[in-house]
């Protein structure tokens, strides 16, 4: 079986360039409690949370952009 690594370093930039490979859920921002835990809220400011991503699509886009970039 093959294995793959997470894309944490590449995924933020990829999301800015193209959101299509990402499944996004809009939810209210959680509150941080005094003991530094999160508590889910409702009615507060909304945030987008990425719940899934298409790793292959992100890499295809990355390498296509790299191939078409001007190195100078």
XYZ file of N, CA, C and O in Angstrom:
288
model
N 0.831 -1.188 0.000
C 0.000 0.000 0.000
C 0.872 1.246 0.000
O 1.851 1.323 0.716
N 0.467 2.214 -0.767
C 1.146 3.503 -0.755
C 0.677 4.358 0.405
O -0.287 4.032 1.086
N 1.366 5.439 0.631
C 0.983 6.356 1.692
C 1.170 7.775 1.191
O 1.857 8.022 0.221
N 0.563 8.704 1.834
C 0.710 10.103 1.448
C 0.825 10.958 2.702
O 0.397 10.560 3.777
N 1.413 12.112 2.534
C 1.576 13.037 3.644
C 0.535 14.152 3.524
O 0.027 14.435 2.445
N 0.257 14.765 4.628
C -0.661 15.902 4.653
C -0.066 17.089 3.908
O 1.141 17.199 3.764
N -0.930 17.983 3.470
C -0.506 19.137 2.683
C -0.565 20.433 3.488
O -0.876 21.472 2.947
N -0.295 20.408 4.757
C -0.519 21.603 5.582
C 0.196 22.818 5.020
O -0.369 23.907 4.982
N 1.443 22.676 4.578
C 2.188 23.827 4.100
C 1.715 24.315 2.739
O 1.795 25.488 2.427
N 1.186 23.451 1.920
C 0.737 23.807 0.580
C -0.747 24.164 0.534
O -1.179 24.939 -0.306
N -1.529 23.638 1.442
C -2.977 23.773 1.346
C -3.475 25.213 1.532
O -4.426 25.613 0.868
N -2.855 25.995 2.385
C -3.320 27.375 2.589
C -3.146 28.197 1.321
O -4.063 28.927 0.902
N -1.999 28.080 0.675
C -1.768 28.797 -0.583
C -2.684 28.280 -1.680
O -3.222 29.053 -2.470
N -2.868 26.974 -1.728
C -3.739 26.385 -2.741
C -5.171 26.887 -2.585
O -5.847 27.174 -3.572
N -5.637 27.031 -1.350
C -6.999 27.501 -1.098
C -7.185 28.935 -1.592
O -8.214 29.271 -2.166
N -6.170 29.768 -1.406
C -6.249 31.155 -1.870
C -6.340 31.203 -3.386
O -7.089 32.008 -3.952
N -5.608 30.325 -4.065
C -5.580 30.330 -5.523
C -6.800 29.679 -6.154
O -7.246 30.095 -7.224
N -7.346 28.645 -5.536
C -8.464 27.905 -6.136
C -9.176 27.101 -5.054
O -8.622 26.147 -4.517
N -10.401 27.468 -4.741
C -11.149 26.801 -3.674
C -11.855 25.524 -4.119
O -12.360 24.777 -3.286
N -11.867 25.234 -5.406
C -12.624 24.070 -5.887
C -12.191 22.730 -5.302
O -13.049 21.880 -5.056
N -10.899 22.494 -5.029
C -10.521 21.193 -4.453
C -10.869 21.030 -2.971
O -10.558 20.013 -2.373
N -11.523 22.009 -2.387
C -11.796 21.989 -0.958
C -13.286 21.908 -0.677
O -14.079 22.600 -1.312
N -13.653 21.085 0.277
C -15.031 21.062 0.772
C -15.051 21.951 2.014
O -14.346 21.696 2.991
N -15.859 23.015 1.951
C -15.881 24.020 3.010
C -17.234 24.004 3.706
O -18.275 23.925 3.068
N -17.188 24.071 5.022
C -18.393 24.161 5.836
C -18.369 25.516 6.525
O -17.371 25.883 7.143
N -19.430 26.277 6.377
C -19.532 27.572 7.054
C -20.203 27.352 8.404
O -21.240 26.709 8.494
N -19.580 27.884 9.455
C -20.094 27.707 10.807
C -19.795 28.967 11.615
O -19.045 29.831 11.160
N -20.372 29.061 12.779
C -20.053 30.209 13.627
C -18.722 29.967 14.322
O -18.361 28.831 14.641
N -17.989 31.027 14.556
C -16.668 30.923 15.177
C -16.817 30.444 16.622
O -17.687 30.909 17.349
N -15.974 29.506 17.033
C -16.035 29.052 18.424
C -15.431 30.093 19.363
O -14.668 30.960 18.938
N -15.782 29.984 20.618
C -15.177 30.830 21.645
C -14.055 30.055 22.315
O -14.129 28.836 22.464
N -13.021 30.756 22.729
C -11.959 30.132 23.508
C -12.273 30.392 24.973
O -12.423 31.531 25.402
N -12.369 29.329 25.733
C -12.727 29.443 27.148
C -11.492 29.779 27.990
O -10.365 29.763 27.493
N -11.720 30.081 29.253
C -10.618 30.439 30.157
C -9.584 29.319 30.295
O -8.406 29.582 30.544
N -10.019 28.061 30.140
C -9.065 26.949 30.228
C -8.494 26.562 28.852
O -7.991 25.465 28.657
N -8.605 27.507 27.887
C -8.025 27.380 26.546
C -8.599 26.227 25.736
O -7.912 25.607 24.932
N -9.874 25.959 25.930
C -10.608 25.003 25.110
C -11.558 25.776 24.203
O -11.809 26.953 24.406
N -12.061 25.112 23.204
C -13.033 25.729 22.308
C -14.440 25.351 22.724
O -14.693 24.221 23.108
N -15.360 26.292 22.622
C -16.766 26.021 22.846
C -17.524 26.524 21.617
O -17.390 27.676 21.216
N -18.290 25.629 20.999
C -19.051 25.997 19.812
C -20.146 26.987 20.174
O -20.753 26.876 21.234
N -20.353 27.956 19.318
C -21.362 28.989 19.549
C -22.343 29.003 18.390
O -22.160 28.319 17.391
N -23.354 29.800 18.521
C -24.259 30.056 17.396
C -24.562 31.549 17.381
O -24.551 32.207 18.412
N -24.762 32.066 16.216
C -25.105 33.471 16.083
C -23.927 34.421 16.085
O -24.102 35.620 15.963
N -22.727 33.911 16.220
C -21.542 34.770 16.197
C -21.034 34.962 14.786
O -21.706 34.619 13.816
N -19.844 35.507 14.659
C -19.266 35.674 13.320
C -19.065 34.322 12.644
O -18.764 33.334 13.304
N -19.239 34.295 11.342
C -19.085 33.045 10.587
C -17.643 32.863 10.131
O -16.947 33.833 9.831
N -17.221 31.605 10.095
C -15.922 31.236 9.552
C -16.116 30.066 8.600
O -17.102 29.346 8.676
N -15.180 29.906 7.697
C -15.174 28.761 6.796
C -14.189 27.734 7.344
O -13.051 28.075 7.674
N -14.619 26.485 7.422
C -13.782 25.391 7.899
C -13.662 24.378 6.770
O -14.670 23.913 6.230
N -12.439 24.052 6.399
C -12.220 23.042 5.363
C -12.350 21.671 6.011
O -11.638 21.340 6.947
N -13.287 20.886 5.492
C -13.514 19.551 6.061
C -12.891 18.442 5.217
O -12.632 17.358 5.723
N -12.650 18.711 3.938
C -12.024 17.735 3.046
C -11.274 18.484 1.960
O -11.598 19.628 1.656
N -10.285 17.816 1.377
C -9.600 18.392 0.230
C -9.221 17.287 -0.740
O -9.107 16.122 -0.364
N -9.068 17.693 -1.994
C -8.676 16.756 -3.051
C -7.179 16.935 -3.289
O -6.749 17.824 -4.023
N -6.385 16.105 -2.639
C -4.933 16.207 -2.679
C -4.391 16.147 -4.108
O -3.512 16.920 -4.488
N -4.910 15.240 -4.909
C -4.418 15.092 -6.277
C -4.689 16.343 -7.103
O -3.842 16.775 -7.880
N -5.862 16.931 -6.951
C -6.195 18.151 -7.692
C -5.281 19.308 -7.280
O -4.858 20.105 -8.117
N -4.974 19.392 -6.004
C -4.083 20.448 -5.522
C -2.691 20.286 -6.128
O -2.086 21.247 -6.604
N -2.182 19.050 -6.137
C -0.860 18.821 -6.730
C -0.866 19.054 -8.233
O 0.097 19.605 -8.783
N -1.926 18.655 -8.929
C -2.007 18.922 -10.378
C -1.907 20.417 -10.645
O -1.160 20.864 -11.519
N -2.665 21.197 -9.886
C -2.651 22.644 -10.058
C -1.278 23.220 -9.721
O -0.748 24.071 -10.444
N -0.682 22.763 -8.632
C 0.637 23.252 -8.218
C 1.679 23.026 -9.317
O 2.415 23.939 -9.690
N 1.746 21.793 -9.838
C 2.750 21.493 -10.848
C 2.444 22.176 -12.176
O 3.370 22.573 -12.896
N 1.186 22.364 -12.508
C 0.835 23.109 -13.725
C 1.295 24.563 -13.595
O 1.857 25.140 -14.540
N 1.075 25.155 -12.439
C 1.540 26.537 -12.230
C 3.055 26.623 -12.249
O 3.629 27.569 -12.793
N 3.733 25.660 -11.651
C 5.193 25.664 -11.635
C 5.749 25.507 -13.059
O 6.714 26.178 -13.430
N 5.128 24.654 -13.842
C 5.571 24.413 -15.216
C 5.397 25.672 -16.065
O 6.208 25.965 -16.941
N 4.345 26.453 -15.798
C 4.032 27.628 -16.614
C 4.602 28.924 -16.047
O 4.364 29.993 -16.608
N 5.356 28.854 -14.964
C 5.873 30.085 -14.361
C 7.160 30.514 -15.040
O 7.897 29.721 -15.622
N 7.428 31.795 -14.945
C 8.658 32.370 -15.498
C 9.712 32.390 -14.398
O 9.551 33.090 -13.394
N 10.793 31.618 -14.532
C 11.772 31.522 -13.453
C 12.552 32.811 -13.223
O 13.231 32.958 -12.233
N 12.484 33.761 -14.134
C 13.283 34.998 -13.998
C 12.639 35.984 -13.118
O 11.843 36.330 -12.588
